[in-house]
PDB file of C-alpha atoms in Angstrom:
ATOM      1  CA  UNK A  19       1.884  10.635  10.228  1.00  0.00           C
ATOM      2  CA  UNK A  20       5.507  11.391  10.843  1.00  0.00           C
ATOM      3  CA  UNK A  21       5.303   9.451  14.467  1.00  0.00           C
ATOM      4  CA  UNK A  22       3.513   6.445  13.026  1.00  0.00           C
ATOM      5  CA  UNK A  23       6.657   6.388  10.133  1.00  0.00           C
ATOM      6  CA  UNK A  24       8.905   6.703  12.649  1.00  0.00           C
ATOM      7  CA  UNK A  25       8.035   3.790  14.392  1.00  0.00           C
ATOM      8  CA  UNK A  26       7.428   1.660  11.544  1.00  0.00           C
ATOM      9  CA  UNK A  27      10.967   2.400  10.235  1.00  0.00           C
ATOM     10  CA  UNK A  28      11.859   0.025  12.942  1.00  0.00           C
ATOM     11  CA  UNK A  29       9.804  -2.730  11.484  1.00  0.00           C
ATOM     12  CA  UNK A  30      10.452  -5.359   9.424  1.00  0.00           C
ATOM     13  CA  UNK A  31       7.780  -4.169   7.293  1.00  0.00           C
ATOM     14  CA  UNK A  32       8.833  -0.526   6.441  1.00  0.00           C
ATOM     15  CA  UNK A  33       9.087  -0.956   2.935  1.00  0.00           C
ATOM     16  CA  UNK A  34       5.205  -2.532   2.258  1.00  0.00           C
ATOM     17  CA  UNK A  35       3.830  -0.001   4.700  1.00  0.00           C
ATOM     18  CA  UNK A  36       5.613   2.900   2.352  1.00  0.00           C
ATOM     19  CA  UNK A  37       4.239   0.886  -0.693  1.00  0.00           C
ATOM     20  CA  UNK A  38       0.756   1.021   0.874  1.00  0.00           C
ATOM     21  CA  UNK A  39       1.203   5.033   2.218  1.00  0.00           C
ATOM     22  CA  UNK A  40       3.046   6.448  -0.875  1.00  0.00           C
ATOM     23  CA  UNK A  41       1.738   4.614  -3.709  1.00  0.00           C
ATOM     24  CA  UNK A  42      -1.716   3.609  -2.223  1.00  0.00           C
ATOM     25  CA  UNK A  43      -1.059  -0.300  -3.056  1.00  0.00           C
ATOM     26  CA  UNK A  44      -3.613  -2.960  -1.978  1.00  0.00           C
ATOM     27  CA  UNK A  45      -2.685  -5.532   0.360  1.00  0.00           C
ATOM     28  CA  UNK A  46      -2.512  -8.207  -2.635  1.00  0.00           C
ATOM     29  CA  UNK A  47      -0.740  -5.799  -4.636  1.00  0.00           C
ATOM     30  CA  UNK A  48       2.221  -5.420  -2.339  1.00  0.00           C
ATOM     31  CA  UNK A  49       2.493  -8.888  -1.899  1.00  0.00           C
ATOM     32  CA  UNK A  50       2.326 -10.048  -5.739  1.00  0.00           C
ATOM     33  CA  UNK A  51       5.338  -7.319  -6.271  1.00  0.00           C
ATOM     34  CA  UNK A  52       8.691  -8.979  -7.706  1.00  0.00           C
ATOM     35  CA  UNK A  53      11.635  -7.030  -8.803  1.00  0.00           C
ATOM     36  CA  UNK A  54      11.493  -7.484 -12.195  1.00  0.00           C
ATOM     37  CA  UNK A  55       8.101  -5.180 -11.807  1.00  0.00           C
ATOM     38  CA  UNK A  56      10.514  -2.017 -10.890  1.00  0.00           C
ATOM     39  CA  UNK A  57      11.906  -0.048 -13.801  1.00  0.00           C
ATOM     40  CA  UNK A  58      15.082   1.294 -11.959  1.00  0.00           C
ATOM     41  CA  UNK A  59      16.286   4.068 -14.518  1.00  0.00           C
ATOM     42  CA  UNK A  60      12.387   5.400 -14.767  1.00  0.00           C
ATOM     43  CA  UNK A  61      11.779   4.979 -11.054  1.00  0.00           C
ATOM     44  CA  UNK A  62       8.797   2.934 -11.760  1.00  0.00           C
ATOM     45  CA  UNK A  63       6.826  -0.111 -10.687  1.00  0.00           C
ATOM     46  CA  UNK A  64       4.236  -2.255 -12.566  1.00  0.00           C
ATOM     47  CA  UNK A  65       1.311  -3.310 -11.066  1.00  0.00           C
ATOM     48  CA  UNK A  66       0.117  -6.446 -13.077  1.00  0.00           C
ATOM     49  CA  UNK A  67      -0.926  -9.273 -10.286  1.00  0.00           C
ATOM     50  CA  UNK A  68      -2.051  -9.569  -6.566  1.00  0.00           C
ATOM     51  CA  UNK A  69      -1.533 -11.933  -4.215  1.00  0.00           C
ATOM     52  CA  UNK A  70      -4.911 -13.740  -2.515  1.00  0.00           C
ATOM     53  CA  UNK A  71      -5.815 -16.424  -0.045  1.00  0.00           C
ATOM     54  CA  UNK A  72      -7.551 -19.315  -1.643  1.00  0.00           C
ATOM     55  CA  UNK A  73      -9.084 -22.249  -0.102  1.00  0.00           C
ATOM     56  CA  UNK A  74      -7.704 -25.699   0.274  1.00  0.00           C
ATOM     57  CA  UNK A  75      -8.249 -29.279   2.105  1.00  0.00           C
ATOM     58  CA  UNK A  76     -11.697 -28.481   1.520  1.00  0.00           C
ATOM     59  CA  UNK A  77     -13.697 -31.671   3.091  1.00  0.00           C
ATOM     60  CA  UNK A  78     -17.221 -31.021   2.558  1.00  0.00           C
ATOM     61  CA  UNK A  79     -18.356 -27.772   3.389  1.00  0.00           C
ATOM     62  CA  UNK A  80     -15.193 -27.375   5.804  1.00  0.00           C
ATOM     63  CA  UNK A  81     -12.408 -25.181   4.753  1.00  0.00           C
ATOM     64  CA  UNK A  82      -9.389 -26.379   6.665  1.00  0.00           C
ATOM     65  CA  UNK A  83      -6.729 -23.635   5.168  1.00  0.00           C
ATOM     66  CA  UNK A  84      -5.942 -21.180   2.841  1.00  0.00           C
ATOM     67  CA  UNK A  85      -3.007 -21.005   0.049  1.00  0.00           C
ATOM     68  CA  UNK A  86      -1.528 -18.146  -1.132  1.00  0.00           C
ATOM     69  CA  UNK A  87      -1.628 -17.836  -4.863  1.00  0.00           C
ATOM     70  CA  UNK A  88      -0.817 -15.288  -7.497  1.00  0.00           C
ATOM     71  CA  UNK A  89      -4.051 -13.737  -9.190  1.00  0.00           C
ATOM     72  CA  UNK A  90      -4.480 -10.772 -11.969  1.00  0.00           C
ATOM     73  CA  UNK A  91      -5.064  -7.663 -10.483  1.00  0.00           C
ATOM     74  CA  UNK A  92      -8.537  -7.142  -8.859  1.00  0.00           C
ATOM     75  CA  UNK A  93      -9.885  -5.008 -11.921  1.00  0.00           C
ATOM     76  CA  UNK A  94      -8.389  -3.901 -15.616  1.00  0.00           C
ATOM     77  CA  UNK A  95      -7.626  -0.779 -14.665  1.00  0.00           C
ATOM     78  CA  UNK A  96      -5.606  -1.776 -11.815  1.00  0.00           C
ATOM     79  CA  UNK A  97      -2.910  -2.821 -14.118  1.00  0.00           C
ATOM     80  CA  UNK A  98      -1.072   0.109 -13.496  1.00  0.00           C
ATOM     81  CA  UNK A  99       2.285   1.892 -14.043  1.00  0.00           C
ATOM     82  CA  UNK A 100       2.997   4.172 -10.657  1.00  0.00           C
ATOM     83  CA  UNK A 101       6.105   6.475  -9.998  1.00  0.00           C
ATOM     84  CA  UNK A 102       8.223   5.617  -7.321  1.00  0.00           C
ATOM     85  CA  UNK A 103       9.446   7.834  -4.821  1.00  0.00           C
ATOM     86  CA  UNK A 104      13.031   7.966  -4.476  1.00  0.00           C
ATOM     87  CA  UNK A 105      12.876   7.332  -0.050  1.00  0.00           C
ATOM     88  CA  UNK A 106      10.761   3.962  -1.543  1.00  0.00           C
ATOM     89  CA  UNK A 107      12.976   2.693  -4.199  1.00  0.00           C
ATOM     90  CA  UNK A 108      15.682   3.003  -1.626  1.00  0.00           C
ATOM     91  CA  UNK A 109      14.212   0.679   0.530  1.00  0.00           C
ATOM     92  CA  UNK A 110      13.408  -1.800  -2.498  1.00  0.00           C
ATOM     93  CA  UNK A 111      17.253  -1.884  -3.085  1.00  0.00           C
ATOM     94  CA  UNK A 112      17.590  -2.476   0.903  1.00  0.00           C
ATOM     95  CA  UNK A 113      15.228  -5.124   0.693  1.00  0.00           C
ATOM     96  CA  UNK A 114      16.802  -6.758  -2.244  1.00  0.00           C
ATOM     97  CA  UNK A 115      20.370  -7.183  -0.573  1.00  0.00           C
ATOM     98  CA  UNK A 116      18.485  -8.787   2.719  1.00  0.00           C
ATOM     99  CA  UNK A 117      16.963 -10.872   0.188  1.00  0.00           C
ATOM    100  CA  UNK A 118      19.715 -12.404  -1.765  1.00  0.00           C
ATOM    101  CA  UNK A 119      21.759 -12.465   1.581  1.00  0.00           C
ATOM    102  CA  UNK A 120      19.146 -15.002   2.920  1.00  0.00           C
ATOM    103  CA  UNK A 121      18.976 -16.635  -0.760  1.00  0.00           C
ATOM    104  CA  UNK A 122      23.022 -17.414  -0.292  1.00  0.00           C
ATOM    105  CA  UNK A 123      22.495 -18.430   3.059  1.00  0.00           C
ATOM    106  CA  UNK A 124      20.067 -20.961   2.561  1.00  0.00           C
ATOM    107  CA  UNK A 125      21.160 -22.123  -0.928  1.00  0.00           C
ATOM    108  CA  UNK A 126      18.713 -24.811  -2.574  1.00  0.00           C
ATOM    109  CA  UNK A 127      16.451 -24.373   0.882  1.00  0.00           C
ATOM    110  CA  UNK A 128      15.579 -20.755  -0.405  1.00  0.00           C
ATOM    111  CA  UNK A 129      12.390 -20.777  -3.036  1.00  0.00           C
ATOM    112  CA  UNK A 130      13.398 -17.658  -5.449  1.00  0.00           C
ATOM    113  CA  UNK A 131      10.096 -16.346  -7.292  1.00  0.00           C
ATOM    114  CA  UNK A 132      11.736 -12.678  -6.967  1.00  0.00           C
ATOM    115  CA  UNK A 133       9.269 -11.112  -4.199  1.00  0.00           C
ATOM    116  CA  UNK A 134      10.213  -8.246  -2.826  1.00  0.00           C
ATOM    117  CA  UNK A 135       8.147  -9.150   0.195  1.00  0.00           C
ATOM    118  CA  UNK A 136       8.180 -13.028   1.232  1.00  0.00           C
ATOM    119  CA  UNK A 137       9.130 -15.112   4.429  1.00  0.00           C
ATOM    120  CA  UNK A 138      12.611 -15.704   5.395  1.00  0.00           C
ATOM    121  CA  UNK A 139      12.778 -18.859   2.957  1.00  0.00           C
ATOM    122  CA  UNK A 140      11.463 -16.957  -0.340  1.00  0.00           C
ATOM    123  CA  UNK A 141       7.776 -17.705  -0.451  1.00  0.00           C
ATOM    124  CA  UNK A 142       5.219 -15.199  -0.083  1.00  0.00           C
ATOM    125  CA  UNK A 143       3.616 -14.101   3.189  1.00  0.00           C
ATOM    126  CA  UNK A 144       0.243 -15.355   3.784  1.00  0.00           C
ATOM    127  CA  UNK A 145      -2.576 -12.339   2.892  1.00  0.00           C
ATOM    128  CA  UNK A 146      -3.291 -11.991   6.629  1.00  0.00           C
ATOM    129  CA  UNK A 147       0.392 -11.092   8.022  1.00  0.00           C
ATOM    130  CA  UNK A 148       0.642  -7.731   7.245  1.00  0.00           C
ATOM    131  CA  UNK A 149      -2.437  -6.489   8.806  1.00  0.00           C
ATOM    132  CA  UNK A 150      -1.176  -8.800  11.785  1.00  0.00           C
ATOM    133  CA  UNK A 151       1.913  -6.818  11.408  1.00  0.00           C
ATOM    134  CA  UNK A 152       0.513  -2.955  11.183  1.00  0.00           C
ATOM    135  CA  UNK A 153      -1.770  -4.284  14.539  1.00  0.00           C
ATOM    136  CA  UNK A 154       1.018  -5.360  16.368  1.00  0.00           C
ATOM    137  CA  UNK A 155       3.057  -1.972  15.578  1.00  0.00           C
ATOM    138  CA  UNK A 156       0.326   0.628  16.542  1.00  0.00           C
ATOM    139  CA  UNK A 157      -0.651  -1.293  19.634  1.00  0.00           C
ATOM    140  CA  UNK A 158       2.865  -1.445  20.862  1.00  0.00           C
ATOM    141  CA  UNK A 159       3.038   2.302  20.261  1.00  0.00           C
ATOM    142  CA  UNK A 160      -0.405   3.548  21.028  1.00  0.00           C
ATOM    143  CA  UNK A 161      -1.595   4.233  17.781  1.00  0.00           C
ATOM    144  CA  UNK A 162      -5.035   4.244  16.666  1.00  0.00           C
ATOM    145  CA  UNK A 163      -5.641   0.550  14.573  1.00  0.00           C
ATOM    146  CA  UNK A 164      -4.711   0.616  11.104  1.00  0.00           C
ATOM    147  CA  UNK A 165      -4.800  -1.969   8.222  1.00  0.00           C
ATOM    148  CA  UNK A 166      -3.450  -1.846   4.826  1.00  0.00           C
ATOM    149  CA  UNK A 167      -6.579  -0.447   3.554  1.00  0.00           C
ATOM    150  CA  UNK A 168      -6.219   2.241   6.315  1.00  0.00           C
ATOM    151  CA  UNK A 169      -2.845   3.374   4.326  1.00  0.00           C
ATOM    152  CA  UNK A 170      -4.510   3.098   1.299  1.00  0.00           C
ATOM    153  CA  UNK A 171      -7.271   5.836   2.377  1.00  0.00           C
ATOM    154  CA  UNK A 172      -4.574   7.959   3.797  1.00  0.00           C
ATOM    155  CA  UNK A 173      -2.996   8.241   0.106  1.00  0.00           C
ATOM    156  CA  UNK A 174      -5.923   8.831  -1.377  1.00  0.00           C
ATOM    157  CA  UNK A 175      -6.859  11.311   1.025  1.00  0.00           C
ATOM    158  CA  UNK A 176      -3.877  13.079   1.141  1.00  0.00           C
ATOM    159  CA  UNK A 177      -4.095  13.668  -2.843  1.00  0.00           C
ATOM    160  CA  UNK A 178      -7.618  15.051  -2.578  1.00  0.00           C
ATOM    161  CA  UNK A 179      -6.868  17.045   0.195  1.00  0.00           C
ATOM    162  CA  UNK A 180      -3.832  18.614  -2.120  1.00  0.00           C
ATOM    163  CA  UNK A 181      -6.704  19.129  -4.888  1.00  0.00           C
ATOM    164  CA  UNK A 182      -5.342  16.276  -7.722  1.00  0.00           C
ATOM    165  CA  UNK A 183      -8.008  15.471  -9.527  1.00  0.00           C
ATOM    166  CA  UNK A 184     -10.751  12.905  -9.007  1.00  0.00           C
ATOM    167  CA  UNK A 185      -9.822  11.484 -12.142  1.00  0.00           C
ATOM    168  CA  UNK A 186      -6.112  11.384 -11.376  1.00  0.00           C
ATOM    169  CA  UNK A 187      -6.781   9.544  -8.275  1.00  0.00           C
ATOM    170  CA  UNK A 188      -8.928   6.856  -9.426  1.00  0.00           C
ATOM    171  CA  UNK A 189      -6.462   6.100 -12.167  1.00  0.00           C
ATOM    172  CA  UNK A 190      -3.778   6.346  -9.213  1.00  0.00           C
ATOM    173  CA  UNK A 191      -5.521   3.796  -7.060  1.00  0.00           C
ATOM    174  CA  UNK A 192      -6.263   1.177 -10.503  1.00  0.00           C
ATOM    175  CA  UNK A 193     -10.178   1.857  -9.487  1.00  0.00           C
ATOM    176  CA  UNK A 194     -12.712   0.243 -12.091  1.00  0.00           C
ATOM    177  CA  UNK A 195     -14.024   3.522 -12.792  1.00  0.00           C
ATOM    178  CA  UNK A 196     -14.142   7.250 -11.100  1.00  0.00           C
ATOM    179  CA  UNK A 197     -17.758   6.639  -9.897  1.00  0.00           C
ATOM    180  CA  UNK A 198     -16.099   4.333  -7.430  1.00  0.00           C
ATOM    181  CA  UNK A 199     -13.483   6.695  -6.226  1.00  0.00           C
ATOM    182  CA  UNK A 200     -16.371   9.478  -5.985  1.00  0.00           C
ATOM    183  CA  UNK A 201     -18.003   7.254  -3.947  1.00  0.00           C
ATOM    184  CA  UNK A 202     -14.912   6.730  -1.504  1.00  0.00           C
ATOM    185  CA  UNK A 203     -13.507   9.751  -1.127  1.00  0.00           C
ATOM    186  CA  UNK A 204     -16.414  12.671  -1.740  1.00  0.00           C
ATOM    187  CA  UNK A 205     -16.926  12.665   1.754  1.00  0.00           C
ATOM    188  CA  UNK A 206     -13.155  14.100   1.764  1.00  0.00           C
ATOM    189  CA  UNK A 207     -13.958  16.499  -0.389  1.00  0.00           C
ATOM    190  CA  UNK A 208     -16.865  18.125   0.915  1.00  0.00           C
ATOM    191  CA  UNK A 209     -15.020  18.062   4.217  1.00  0.00           C
ATOM    192  CA  UNK A 210     -12.300  20.127   2.669  1.00  0.00           C
ATOM    193  CA  UNK A 211     -15.036  22.512   1.456  1.00  0.00           C
ATOM    194  CA  UNK A 212     -16.056  22.983   5.138  1.00  0.00           C
ATOM    195  CA  UNK A 213     -12.588  23.164   6.721  1.00  0.00           C
ATOM    196  CA  UNK A 214     -11.431  26.130   4.073  1.00  0.00           C
ATOM    197  CA  UNK A 215     -15.586  27.889   4.500  1.00  0.00           C
ATOM    198  CA  UNK A 216     -15.020  27.592   8.552  1.00  0.00           C
ATOM    199  CA  UNK A 217     -11.404  29.211   8.109  1.00  0.00           C
ATOM    200  CA  UNK A 218     -12.522  31.777   6.193  1.00  0.00           C
ATOM    201  CA  UNK A 219     -15.677  32.740   8.006  1.00  0.00           C
ATOM    202  CA  UNK A 220     -13.657  32.606  11.460  1.00  0.00           C
ATOM    203  CA  UNK A 221     -10.477  33.480  11.746  1.00  0.00           C
ATOM    204  CA  UNK A 222     -10.571  37.220   9.834  1.00  0.00           C
ATOM    205  CA  UNK A 223      -8.391  39.438  11.312  1.00  0.00           C
ATOM    206  CA  UNK A 224      -9.237  42.238  13.723  1.00  0.00           C
ATOM    207  CA  UNK A 225     -10.299  45.413  12.043  1.00  0.00           C
ATOM    208  CA  UNK A 226     -10.307  43.691   8.125  1.00  0.00           C
ATOM    209  CA  UNK A 227     -12.558  41.998   6.000  1.00  0.00           C
ATOM    210  CA  UNK A 228      -9.902  39.330   4.599  1.00  0.00           C
TER     211      UNK A 228
END
């Protein structure tokens, strides 16, 4: 993870990567974030929308393109407020400075919708762009293939391995129910118990019982 982050730090998608890895946000939730969603004083962020790809220019049964639009979060529980790590908030400020500079440079050509993750003209990225950037980043640096969902999974796995209660993980991820979280991560929790058991049974100091 440290190696991955060291390489990601030079990417234009660094903030988005941090939001996936340290807040466990879905791809659409990251793309839908706006500066107004952040409470700087309390260092929190409110998740209240997502960007999704909707078919457009439909000719009969043929889809000729997709349009990125705002929608409510995936589930009712996906509406949530999360604490933002200081390192992530620092990158939010840096992105705001960058986007403000673009806005000043382009003038009326910049379409300001307050998105933190946007193209050079202010409009939201396509839904596939983040995963495309991750694929290129991993390929260039000899890393296993990662997707935005992989970052979210890593976030939840770290929490599980640190002993965070399943109910809390479910709330942080915005799952529809704790059963959804259990289905995804019960294997991680079971494996953790096996690892601990293996360590206890195998690495007993010579001459001792503990």
